[in-house]
Amino acid sequence: MKGEYCIGGASFLSAVAVLLMIFVHVGQINTSTVPHGVSMATLNVSGYGHALYQAFQDPIQGLYTSNASLPLGQQNGLRQEYRFGLYSYCAYINGSGTCSGHTVASRFQPYNATTSDMLLNYSQFTEYIFVGTTFKNSSYLGFNSHVAYYFLLFGTIFASLSLFIGVLRKTFLFFASAALAVLSTIFILIGAAIWTSLVKKTESINTMQIAQGVLSGMSMSYGSGIYLSWAAFACLAASVVPYMISCCTYRG
């Protein structure tokens, strides 16, 4: 019975981790309830227009759009909030929004996403304002988020295999489950750490001044997908112990 509890506990932890990672992967694939609530990073730009007005003392017209359904990336105007997932990003106005096209290993490039919605004059101002910042360094953010995606993807696959193989009552399969649990733990750890670092570095725009005493009006924050990834890592790390015990003690 102790062996049954042991492998049962490991399977439960692996199942929770796989479920959490599924939520991570569906974030921002569309604007329905669950994907809407899950993202890797959230950028609020609702205060950027006021910041530009304070900095330049000129009327800011045409920077934003009030139509949430307009396509992204076509200079149709900024939305209030941008949320970035593993396959696409979505932009919202008062909870209503639209998403970009789906791409495997979608790159995290918040500067490109926002400036592609601005009229040319505002994108030129923005380029000047954020020059030299990590927020503007789309190649750095894009490459590292691209790499992080594959760590999270393979971590999810290994966790799923560990779960399914672990329910088969064979000693060598318990060993395989333990090995896969270790691999998935490492892969998700790396993917979550990369994303955490990227968002942390871009958070510098939150306190950046674009003129004396004028903050940028943009606010970057962690999305729930990062927290879910860390929770999945914790579950998988905890599952390694009972998998190893089952591997070393089971006889059958």
mmCIF file of N, CA and C in Angstrom, residues 50-187:
data_model
loop_
_atom_site.group_PDB
_atom_site.id
_atom_site.type_symbol
_atom_site.label_atom_id
_atom_site.label_comp_id
_atom_site.label_asym_id
_atom_site.label_seq_id
_atom_site.Cartn_x
_atom_site.Cartn_y
_atom_site.Cartn_z
ATOM 1 N N HIS A 50 -0.848 60.525 -22.103
ATOM 2 C CA HIS A 50 -0.765 61.628 -21.147
ATOM 3 C C HIS A 50 0.690 61.983 -20.865
ATOM 4 N N ALA A 51 1.561 60.961 -20.817
ATOM 5 C CA ALA A 51 2.982 61.217 -20.589
ATOM 6 C C ALA A 51 3.573 62.016 -21.745
ATOM 7 N N LEU A 52 3.201 61.678 -22.983
ATOM 8 C CA LEU A 52 3.688 62.443 -24.135
ATOM 9 C C LEU A 52 3.199 63.887 -24.075
ATOM 10 N N TYR A 53 1.971 64.071 -23.667
ATOM 11 C CA TYR A 53 1.432 65.438 -23.559
ATOM 12 C C TYR A 53 2.213 66.249 -22.515
ATOM 13 N N GLN A 54 2.489 65.615 -21.369
ATOM 14 C CA GLN A 54 3.236 66.310 -20.325
ATOM 15 C C GLN A 54 4.659 66.633 -20.779
ATOM 16 N N ALA A 55 5.241 65.729 -21.560
ATOM 17 C CA ALA A 55 6.625 65.922 -21.984
ATOM 18 C C ALA A 55 6.763 66.973 -23.084
ATOM 19 N N PHE A 56 5.822 66.982 -24.047
ATOM 20 C CA PHE A 56 5.952 67.854 -25.220
ATOM 21 C C PHE A 56 4.971 69.025 -25.229
ATOM 22 N N GLN A 57 3.967 68.970 -24.344
ATOM 23 C CA GLN A 57 2.971 70.053 -24.256
ATOM 24 C C GLN A 57 2.261 70.295 -25.595
ATOM 25 N N ASP A 58 2.070 69.236 -26.353
ATOM 26 C CA ASP A 58 1.311 69.292 -27.599
ATOM 27 C C ASP A 58 0.124 68.342 -27.499
ATOM 28 N N PRO A 59 -1.010 68.683 -28.140
ATOM 29 C CA PRO A 59 -2.160 67.768 -28.110
ATOM 30 C C PRO A 59 -1.791 66.405 -28.702
ATOM 31 N N ILE A 60 -2.240 65.353 -28.048
ATOM 32 C CA ILE A 60 -1.974 63.996 -28.509
ATOM 33 C C ILE A 60 -3.250 63.446 -29.127
ATOM 34 N N GLN A 61 -3.278 63.387 -30.432
ATOM 35 C CA GLN A 61 -4.473 62.948 -31.150
ATOM 36 C C GLN A 61 -4.123 61.796 -32.084
ATOM 37 N N GLY A 62 -4.988 60.791 -32.096
ATOM 38 C CA GLY A 62 -4.785 59.651 -32.991
ATOM 39 C C GLY A 62 -3.829 58.604 -32.474
ATOM 40 N N LEU A 63 -3.384 58.731 -31.225
ATOM 41 C CA LEU A 63 -2.465 57.731 -30.679
ATOM 42 C C LEU A 63 -3.189 56.434 -30.356
ATOM 43 N N TYR A 64 -4.421 56.549 -29.836
ATOM 44 C CA TYR A 64 -5.200 55.379 -29.428
ATOM 45 C C TYR A 64 -6.381 55.168 -30.380
ATOM 46 N N THR A 65 -6.893 53.951 -30.364
ATOM 47 C CA THR A 65 -8.144 53.657 -31.050
ATOM 48 C C THR A 65 -9.181 53.229 -30.014
ATOM 49 N N SER A 66 -10.430 53.466 -30.325
ATOM 50 C CA SER A 66 -11.516 53.031 -29.441
ATOM 51 C C SER A 66 -12.177 51.760 -29.953
ATOM 52 N N ASN A 67 -11.704 51.261 -31.100
ATOM 53 C CA ASN A 67 -12.276 50.056 -31.718
ATOM 54 C C ASN A 67 -11.371 48.861 -31.406
ATOM 55 N N ALA A 68 -11.805 48.013 -30.483
ATOM 56 C CA ALA A 68 -10.978 46.899 -30.020
ATOM 57 C C ALA A 68 -10.831 45.800 -31.058
ATOM 58 N N SER A 69 -11.685 45.776 -32.068
ATOM 59 C CA SER A 69 -11.665 44.692 -33.046
ATOM 60 C C SER A 69 -10.778 44.962 -34.256
ATOM 61 N N LEU A 70 -10.211 46.157 -34.367
ATOM 62 C CA LEU A 70 -9.337 46.463 -35.495
ATOM 63 C C LEU A 70 -8.099 45.568 -35.465
ATOM 64 N N PRO A 71 -7.595 45.167 -36.628
ATOM 65 C CA PRO A 71 -6.410 44.294 -36.655
ATOM 66 C C PRO A 71 -5.181 44.983 -36.077
ATOM 67 N N LEU A 72 -4.293 44.181 -35.519
ATOM 68 C CA LEU A 72 -3.075 44.697 -34.905
ATOM 69 C C LEU A 72 -1.979 44.883 -35.951
ATOM 70 N N GLY A 73 -1.021 45.750 -35.610
ATOM 71 C CA GLY A 73 0.160 45.918 -36.441
ATOM 72 C C GLY A 73 -0.057 46.693 -37.716
ATOM 73 N N GLN A 74 -1.129 47.460 -37.817
ATOM 74 C CA GLN A 74 -1.424 48.198 -39.043
ATOM 75 C C GLN A 74 -1.662 49.683 -38.779
ATOM 76 N N GLN A 75 -1.027 50.211 -37.748
ATOM 77 C CA GLN A 75 -1.096 51.628 -37.405
ATOM 78 C C GLN A 75 -2.537 52.108 -37.187
ATOM 79 N N ASN A 76 -3.346 51.216 -36.610
ATOM 80 C CA ASN A 76 -4.742 51.554 -36.333
ATOM 81 C C ASN A 76 -4.933 52.228 -34.983
ATOM 82 N N GLY A 77 -3.864 52.378 -34.215
ATOM 83 C CA GLY A 77 -3.966 53.013 -32.905
ATOM 84 C C GLY A 77 -3.666 52.048 -31.776
ATOM 85 N N LEU A 78 -3.108 52.580 -30.703
ATOM 86 C CA LEU A 78 -2.791 51.779 -29.523
ATOM 87 C C LEU A 78 -4.058 51.295 -28.820
ATOM 88 N N ARG A 79 -3.947 50.142 -28.175
ATOM 89 C CA ARG A 79 -4.981 49.659 -27.266
ATOM 90 C C ARG A 79 -4.502 49.973 -25.844
ATOM 91 N N GLN A 80 -5.325 49.757 -24.872
ATOM 92 C CA GLN A 80 -4.939 50.078 -23.496
ATOM 93 C C GLN A 80 -3.927 49.080 -22.939
ATOM 94 N N GLU A 81 -4.089 47.820 -23.319
ATOM 95 C CA GLU A 81 -3.286 46.762 -22.687
ATOM 96 C C GLU A 81 -2.894 45.709 -23.720
ATOM 97 N N TYR A 82 -1.649 45.249 -23.595
ATOM 98 C CA TYR A 82 -1.128 44.186 -24.462
ATOM 99 C C TYR A 82 -0.699 43.017 -23.576
ATOM 100 N N ARG A 83 -1.140 41.820 -23.965
ATOM 101 C CA ARG A 83 -0.782 40.617 -23.221
ATOM 102 C C ARG A 83 -0.096 39.635 -24.160
ATOM 103 N N PHE A 84 1.026 39.083 -23.704
ATOM 104 C CA PHE A 84 1.877 38.266 -24.554
ATOM 105 C C PHE A 84 1.852 36.804 -24.113
ATOM 106 N N GLY A 85 1.594 35.921 -25.064
ATOM 107 C CA GLY A 85 1.585 34.490 -24.797
ATOM 108 C C GLY A 85 2.696 33.791 -25.558
ATOM 109 N N LEU A 86 2.657 32.466 -25.563
ATOM 110 C CA LEU A 86 3.700 31.679 -26.219
ATOM 111 C C LEU A 86 3.468 31.548 -27.719
ATOM 112 N N TYR A 87 2.249 31.820 -28.181
ATOM 113 C CA TYR A 87 1.933 31.640 -29.598
ATOM 114 C C TYR A 87 1.432 32.911 -30.280
ATOM 115 N N SER A 88 1.042 33.892 -29.526
ATOM 116 C CA SER A 88 0.579 35.158 -30.081
ATOM 117 C C SER A 88 0.447 36.162 -28.952
ATOM 118 N N TYR A 89 0.122 37.382 -29.304
ATOM 119 C CA TYR A 89 -0.203 38.384 -28.290
ATOM 120 C C TYR A 89 -1.559 38.988 -28.630
ATOM 121 N N CYS A 90 -2.228 39.485 -27.617
ATOM 122 C CA CYS A 90 -3.539 40.101 -27.798
ATOM 123 C C CYS A 90 -3.526 41.492 -27.181
ATOM 124 N N ALA A 91 -4.370 42.361 -27.708
ATOM 125 C CA ALA A 91 -4.478 43.727 -27.189
ATOM 126 C C ALA A 91 -5.930 44.013 -26.840
ATOM 127 N N TYR A 92 -6.142 44.746 -25.748
ATOM 128 C CA TYR A 92 -7.482 44.904 -25.194
ATOM 129 C C TYR A 92 -7.828 46.368 -24.921
ATOM 130 N N ILE A 93 -9.117 46.653 -25.077
ATOM 131 C CA ILE A 93 -9.693 47.926 -24.650
ATOM 132 C C ILE A 93 -10.889 47.592 -23.766
ATOM 133 N N ASN A 94 -10.780 47.914 -22.478
ATOM 134 C CA ASN A 94 -11.850 47.613 -21.519
ATOM 135 C C ASN A 94 -12.285 46.150 -21.572
ATOM 136 N N GLY A 95 -11.312 45.258 -21.691
ATOM 137 C CA GLY A 95 -11.594 43.825 -21.674
ATOM 138 C C GLY A 95 -11.902 43.207 -23.012
ATOM 139 N N SER A 96 -12.204 44.014 -24.023
ATOM 140 C CA SER A 96 -12.467 43.505 -25.365
ATOM 141 C C SER A 96 -11.211 43.676 -26.209
ATOM 142 N N GLY A 97 -10.945 42.699 -27.086
ATOM 143 C CA GLY A 97 -9.713 42.824 -27.839
ATOM 144 C C GLY A 97 -9.631 41.940 -29.058
ATOM 145 N N THR A 98 -8.449 41.900 -29.618
ATOM 146 C CA THR A 98 -8.147 41.061 -30.773
ATOM 147 C C THR A 98 -6.715 40.561 -30.632
ATOM 148 N N CYS A 99 -6.375 39.511 -31.390
ATOM 149 C CA CYS A 99 -5.067 38.884 -31.260
ATOM 150 C C CYS A 99 -4.303 38.928 -32.567
ATOM 151 N N SER A 100 -3.005 38.810 -32.460
ATOM 152 C CA SER A 100 -2.150 38.718 -33.634
ATOM 153 C C SER A 100 -2.262 37.310 -34.218
ATOM 154 N N GLY A 101 -1.610 37.090 -35.346
ATOM 155 C CA GLY A 101 -1.581 35.755 -35.915
ATOM 156 C C GLY A 101 -0.810 34.791 -35.030
ATOM 157 N N HIS A 102 -1.171 33.514 -35.068
ATOM 158 C CA HIS A 102 -0.514 32.508 -34.242
ATOM 159 C C HIS A 102 0.811 32.081 -34.866
ATOM 160 N N THR A 103 1.834 31.998 -34.041
ATOM 161 C CA THR A 103 3.151 31.563 -34.476
ATOM 162 C C THR A 103 3.752 30.662 -33.410
ATOM 163 N N VAL A 104 4.306 29.525 -33.816
ATOM 164 C CA VAL A 104 5.000 28.661 -32.858
ATOM 165 C C VAL A 104 6.207 29.420 -32.318
ATOM 166 N N ALA A 105 6.379 29.397 -31.010
ATOM 167 C CA ALA A 105 7.477 30.117 -30.359
ATOM 168 C C ALA A 105 7.422 31.607 -30.683
ATOM 169 N N SER A 106 6.247 32.184 -30.504
ATOM 170 C CA SER A 106 6.065 33.616 -30.751
ATOM 171 C C SER A 106 7.070 34.421 -29.931
ATOM 172 N N ARG A 107 7.661 35.395 -30.561
ATOM 173 C CA ARG A 107 8.709 36.179 -29.898
ATOM 174 C C ARG A 107 8.109 37.314 -29.069
ATOM 175 N N PHE A 108 8.669 37.518 -27.907
ATOM 176 C CA PHE A 108 8.247 38.593 -27.005
ATOM 177 C C PHE A 108 8.929 39.882 -27.444
ATOM 178 N N GLN A 109 8.190 40.735 -28.147
ATOM 179 C CA GLN A 109 8.733 41.989 -28.666
ATOM 180 C C GLN A 109 7.724 43.117 -28.430
ATOM 181 N N PRO A 110 7.608 43.553 -27.193
ATOM 182 C CA PRO A 110 6.576 44.545 -26.845
ATOM 183 C C PRO A 110 6.755 45.877 -27.560
ATOM 184 N N TYR A 111 7.994 46.283 -27.810
ATOM 185 C CA TYR A 111 8.225 47.539 -28.532
ATOM 186 C C TYR A 111 7.665 47.450 -29.947
ATOM 187 N N ASN A 112 7.955 46.362 -30.634
ATOM 188 C CA ASN A 112 7.438 46.183 -31.990
ATOM 189 C C ASN A 112 5.912 46.121 -32.004
ATOM 190 N N ALA A 113 5.355 45.434 -31.011
ATOM 191 C CA ALA A 113 3.898 45.277 -30.959
ATOM 192 C C ALA A 113 3.197 46.616 -30.803
ATOM 193 N N THR A 114 3.730 47.478 -29.959
ATOM 194 C CA THR A 114 3.069 48.762 -29.697
ATOM 195 C C THR A 114 3.334 49.774 -30.809
ATOM 196 N N THR A 115 4.570 49.873 -31.265
ATOM 197 C CA THR A 115 4.870 50.879 -32.288
ATOM 198 C C THR A 115 4.210 50.545 -33.626
ATOM 199 N N SER A 116 3.972 49.264 -33.893
ATOM 200 C CA SER A 116 3.298 48.908 -35.147
ATOM 201 C C SER A 116 1.831 49.323 -35.150
ATOM 202 N N ASP A 117 1.303 49.667 -33.976
ATOM 203 C CA ASP A 117 -0.078 50.174 -33.887
ATOM 204 C C ASP A 117 -0.140 51.695 -33.910
ATOM 205 N N MET A 118 1.018 52.359 -33.825
ATOM 206 C CA MET A 118 1.039 53.821 -33.763
ATOM 207 C C MET A 118 1.142 54.430 -35.158
ATOM 208 N N LEU A 119 0.611 55.646 -35.294
ATOM 209 C CA LEU A 119 0.888 56.443 -36.478
ATOM 210 C C LEU A 119 2.379 56.759 -36.528
ATOM 211 N N LEU A 120 2.900 57.045 -37.718
ATOM 212 C CA LEU A 120 4.339 57.182 -37.915
ATOM 213 C C LEU A 120 4.973 58.214 -37.000
ATOM 214 N N ASN A 121 4.321 59.362 -36.804
ATOM 215 C CA ASN A 121 4.937 60.405 -35.981
ATOM 216 C C ASN A 121 5.114 59.945 -34.538
ATOM 217 N N TYR A 122 4.141 59.202 -34.011
ATOM 218 C CA TYR A 122 4.253 58.725 -32.634
ATOM 219 C C TYR A 122 5.283 57.604 -32.508
ATOM 220 N N SER A 123 5.396 56.756 -33.512
ATOM 221 C CA SER A 123 6.410 55.694 -33.454
ATOM 222 C C SER A 123 7.805 56.297 -33.520
ATOM 223 N N GLN A 124 7.972 57.404 -34.214
ATOM 224 C CA GLN A 124 9.269 58.082 -34.257
ATOM 225 C C GLN A 124 9.611 58.684 -32.900
ATOM 226 N N PHE A 125 8.629 59.294 -32.237
ATOM 227 C CA PHE A 125 8.842 59.808 -30.887
ATOM 228 C C PHE A 125 9.247 58.667 -29.947
ATOM 229 N N THR A 126 8.530 57.551 -30.075
ATOM 230 C CA THR A 126 8.758 56.415 -29.193
ATOM 231 C C THR A 126 10.145 55.819 -29.402
ATOM 232 N N GLU A 127 10.581 55.769 -30.651
ATOM 233 C CA GLU A 127 11.935 55.261 -30.928
ATOM 234 C C GLU A 127 12.986 56.121 -30.246
ATOM 235 N N TYR A 128 12.806 57.414 -30.298
ATOM 236 C CA TYR A 128 13.749 58.331 -29.654
ATOM 237 C C TYR A 128 13.706 58.183 -28.140
ATOM 238 N N ILE A 129 12.514 58.043 -27.576
ATOM 239 C CA ILE A 129 12.349 57.986 -26.122
ATOM 240 C C ILE A 129 12.990 56.735 -25.531
ATOM 241 N N PHE A 130 12.783 55.578 -26.180
ATOM 242 C CA PHE A 130 13.219 54.319 -25.584
ATOM 243 C C PHE A 130 14.535 53.793 -26.155
ATOM 244 N N VAL A 131 15.261 54.601 -26.896
ATOM 245 C CA VAL A 131 16.522 54.149 -27.464
ATOM 246 C C VAL A 131 17.475 53.696 -26.342
ATOM 247 N N GLY A 132 18.121 52.565 -26.556
ATOM 248 C CA GLY A 132 19.089 52.044 -25.585
ATOM 249 C C GLY A 132 18.495 51.245 -24.445
ATOM 250 N N THR A 133 17.178 51.081 -24.416
ATOM 251 C CA THR A 133 16.540 50.318 -23.340
ATOM 252 C C THR A 133 16.336 48.866 -23.747
ATOM 253 N N THR A 134 16.211 47.995 -22.751
ATOM 254 C CA THR A 134 15.905 46.585 -23.030
ATOM 255 C C THR A 134 14.533 46.469 -23.675
ATOM 256 N N PHE A 135 13.617 47.319 -23.292
ATOM 257 C CA PHE A 135 12.270 47.317 -23.865
ATOM 258 C C PHE A 135 12.316 47.447 -25.385
ATOM 259 N N LYS A 136 13.235 48.241 -25.899
ATOM 260 C CA LYS A 136 13.349 48.462 -27.339
ATOM 261 C C LYS A 136 14.204 47.398 -28.027
ATOM 262 N N ASN A 137 14.951 46.641 -27.259
ATOM 263 C CA ASN A 137 15.876 45.652 -27.837
ATOM 264 C C ASN A 137 15.102 44.398 -28.247
ATOM 265 N N SER A 138 14.405 44.489 -29.354
ATOM 266 C CA SER A 138 13.526 43.401 -29.786
ATOM 267 C C SER A 138 14.295 42.139 -30.163
ATOM 268 N N SER A 139 15.504 42.277 -30.679
ATOM 269 C CA SER A 139 16.284 41.097 -31.048
ATOM 270 C C SER A 139 16.658 40.288 -29.814
ATOM 271 N N TYR A 140 17.055 40.963 -28.748
ATOM 272 C CA TYR A 140 17.408 40.279 -27.500
ATOM 273 C C TYR A 140 16.190 39.612 -26.872
ATOM 274 N N LEU A 141 15.112 40.356 -26.733
ATOM 275 C CA LEU A 141 13.903 39.811 -26.120
ATOM 276 C C LEU A 141 13.314 38.702 -26.987
ATOM 277 N N GLY A 142 13.303 38.915 -28.305
ATOM 278 C CA GLY A 142 12.721 37.934 -29.205
ATOM 279 C C GLY A 142 13.482 36.631 -29.212
ATOM 280 N N PHE A 143 14.810 36.698 -29.271
ATOM 281 C CA PHE A 143 15.620 35.477 -29.308
ATOM 282 C C PHE A 143 15.464 34.666 -28.025
ATOM 283 N N ASN A 144 15.568 35.339 -26.886
ATOM 284 C CA ASN A 144 15.512 34.615 -25.616
ATOM 285 C C ASN A 144 14.125 34.047 -25.324
ATOM 286 N N SER A 145 13.071 34.767 -25.686
ATOM 287 C CA SER A 145 11.724 34.221 -25.493
ATOM 288 C C SER A 145 11.474 33.059 -26.437
ATOM 289 N N HIS A 146 12.069 33.108 -27.626
ATOM 290 C CA HIS A 146 11.982 32.010 -28.591
ATOM 291 C C HIS A 146 12.626 30.749 -28.015
ATOM 292 N N VAL A 147 13.798 30.909 -27.423
ATOM 293 C CA VAL A 147 14.495 29.777 -26.792
ATOM 294 C C VAL A 147 13.698 29.261 -25.599
ATOM 295 N N ALA A 148 13.182 30.171 -24.780
ATOM 296 C CA ALA A 148 12.430 29.771 -23.585
ATOM 297 C C ALA A 148 11.209 28.938 -23.950
ATOM 298 N N TYR A 149 10.577 29.253 -25.076
ATOM 299 C CA TYR A 149 9.403 28.490 -25.510
ATOM 300 C C TYR A 149 9.729 27.011 -25.639
ATOM 301 N N TYR A 150 10.871 26.683 -26.257
ATOM 302 C CA TYR A 150 11.201 25.284 -26.488
ATOM 303 C C TYR A 150 11.532 24.556 -25.182
ATOM 304 N N PHE A 151 12.122 25.268 -24.243
ATOM 305 C CA PHE A 151 12.337 24.659 -22.929
ATOM 306 C C PHE A 151 10.999 24.331 -22.277
ATOM 307 N N LEU A 152 10.061 25.256 -22.347
ATOM 308 C CA LEU A 152 8.739 25.008 -21.750
ATOM 309 C C LEU A 152 7.987 23.913 -22.501
ATOM 310 N N LEU A 153 8.116 23.903 -23.831
ATOM 311 C CA LEU A 153 7.434 22.887 -24.623
ATOM 312 C C LEU A 153 7.955 21.491 -24.303
ATOM 313 N N PHE A 154 9.280 21.313 -24.346
ATOM 314 C CA PHE A 154 9.847 19.991 -24.069
ATOM 315 C C PHE A 154 9.647 19.603 -22.608
ATOM 316 N N GLY A 155 9.664 20.588 -21.712
ATOM 317 C CA GLY A 155 9.362 20.289 -20.317
ATOM 318 C C GLY A 155 7.960 19.754 -20.158
ATOM 319 N N THR A 156 7.006 20.323 -20.904
ATOM 320 C CA THR A 156 5.620 19.849 -20.864
ATOM 321 C C THR A 156 5.513 18.436 -21.429
ATOM 322 N N ILE A 157 6.204 18.179 -22.526
ATOM 323 C CA ILE A 157 6.177 16.845 -23.147
ATOM 324 C C ILE A 157 6.778 15.806 -22.214
ATOM 325 N N PHE A 158 7.916 16.114 -21.623
ATOM 326 C CA PHE A 158 8.557 15.164 -20.707
ATOM 327 C C PHE A 158 7.688 14.905 -19.477
ATOM 328 N N ALA A 159 7.031 15.947 -18.981
ATOM 329 C CA ALA A 159 6.150 15.770 -17.828
ATOM 330 C C ALA A 159 4.973 14.870 -18.176
ATOM 331 N N SER A 160 4.431 15.022 -19.373
ATOM 332 C CA SER A 160 3.317 14.177 -19.818
ATOM 333 C C SER A 160 3.748 12.721 -19.950
ATOM 334 N N LEU A 161 4.927 12.509 -20.528
ATOM 335 C CA LEU A 161 5.436 11.143 -20.664
ATOM 336 C C LEU A 161 5.692 10.516 -19.300
ATOM 337 N N SER A 162 6.234 11.319 -18.386
ATOM 338 C CA SER A 162 6.487 10.821 -17.031
ATOM 339 C C SER A 162 5.193 10.389 -16.363
ATOM 340 N N LEU A 163 4.140 11.159 -16.557
ATOM 341 C CA LEU A 163 2.840 10.839 -15.970
ATOM 342 C C LEU A 163 2.284 9.541 -16.528
ATOM 343 N N PHE A 164 2.301 9.385 -17.836
ATOM 344 C CA PHE A 164 1.692 8.210 -18.458
ATOM 345 C C PHE A 164 2.508 6.938 -18.225
ATOM 346 N N ILE A 165 3.830 7.056 -18.278
ATOM 347 C CA ILE A 165 4.676 5.889 -18.073
ATOM 348 C C ILE A 165 4.648 5.436 -16.614
ATOM 349 N N GLY A 166 4.519 6.403 -15.690
ATOM 350 C CA GLY A 166 4.597 6.084 -14.267
ATOM 351 C C GLY A 166 3.475 5.215 -13.753
ATOM 352 N N VAL A 167 2.340 5.157 -14.461
ATOM 353 C CA VAL A 167 1.223 4.348 -13.975
ATOM 354 C C VAL A 167 1.391 2.874 -14.336
ATOM 355 N N LEU A 168 2.376 2.546 -15.165
ATOM 356 C CA LEU A 168 2.635 1.160 -15.531
ATOM 357 C C LEU A 168 3.550 0.526 -14.488
ATOM 358 N N ARG A 169 3.171 -0.614 -13.987
ATOM 359 C CA ARG A 169 3.839 -1.194 -12.813
ATOM 360 C C ARG A 169 5.052 -2.042 -13.220
ATOM 361 N N LYS A 170 6.101 -1.356 -13.656
ATOM 362 C CA LYS A 170 7.353 -2.009 -13.989
ATOM 363 C C LYS A 170 8.497 -1.184 -13.421
ATOM 364 N N THR A 171 9.494 -1.869 -12.856
ATOM 365 C CA THR A 171 10.589 -1.154 -12.212
ATOM 366 C C THR A 171 11.316 -0.243 -13.179
ATOM 367 N N PHE A 172 11.624 -0.749 -14.374
ATOM 368 C CA PHE A 172 12.377 0.072 -15.329
ATOM 369 C C PHE A 172 11.555 1.262 -15.820
ATOM 370 N N LEU A 173 10.212 1.113 -15.825
ATOM 371 C CA LEU A 173 9.365 2.231 -16.221
ATOM 372 C C LEU A 173 9.293 3.286 -15.113
ATOM 373 N N PHE A 174 9.360 2.848 -13.855
ATOM 374 C CA PHE A 174 9.457 3.820 -12.762
ATOM 375 C C PHE A 174 10.749 4.622 -12.886
ATOM 376 N N PHE A 175 11.813 3.927 -13.287
ATOM 377 C CA PHE A 175 13.090 4.625 -13.497
ATOM 378 C C PHE A 175 12.950 5.643 -14.627
ATOM 379 N N ALA A 176 12.297 5.232 -15.728
ATOM 380 C CA ALA A 176 12.086 6.146 -16.857
ATOM 381 C C ALA A 176 11.250 7.340 -16.433
ATOM 382 N N SER A 177 10.226 7.101 -15.623
ATOM 383 C CA SER A 177 9.389 8.199 -15.134
ATOM 384 C C SER A 177 10.191 9.173 -14.288
ATOM 385 N N ALA A 178 11.047 8.623 -13.430
ATOM 386 C CA ALA A 178 11.881 9.478 -12.584
ATOM 387 C C ALA A 178 12.825 10.327 -13.440
ATOM 388 N N ALA A 179 13.431 9.690 -14.459
ATOM 389 C CA ALA A 179 14.362 10.410 -15.322
ATOM 390 C C ALA A 179 13.629 11.512 -16.104
ATOM 391 N N LEU A 180 12.441 11.193 -16.610
ATOM 392 C CA LEU A 180 11.664 12.190 -17.351
ATOM 393 C C LEU A 180 11.201 13.327 -16.438
ATOM 394 N N ALA A 181 10.861 12.981 -15.187
ATOM 395 C CA ALA A 181 10.454 14.018 -14.233
ATOM 396 C C ALA A 181 11.611 14.975 -13.956
ATOM 397 N N VAL A 182 12.818 14.421 -13.856
ATOM 398 C CA VAL A 182 13.996 15.264 -13.635
ATOM 399 C C VAL A 182 14.223 16.171 -14.838
ATOM 400 N N LEU A 183 14.144 15.598 -16.041
ATOM 401 C CA LEU A 183 14.342 16.394 -17.257
ATOM 402 C C LEU A 183 13.291 17.498 -17.387
ATOM 403 N N SER A 184 12.035 17.152 -17.146
ATOM 404 C CA SER A 184 10.974 18.149 -17.265
ATOM 405 C C SER A 184 11.147 19.251 -16.231
ATOM 406 N N THR A 185 11.575 18.882 -15.029
ATOM 407 C CA THR A 185 11.826 19.877 -13.982
ATOM 408 C C THR A 185 12.886 20.872 -14.426
ATOM 409 N N ILE A 186 13.988 20.354 -14.986
ATOM 410 C CA ILE A 186 15.086 21.217 -15.425
ATOM 411 C C ILE A 186 14.651 22.119 -16.572
ATOM 412 N N PHE A 187 13.941 21.538 -17.554
ATOM 413 C CA PHE A 187 13.534 22.307 -18.725
ATOM 414 C C PHE A 187 12.549 23.422 -18.354
#
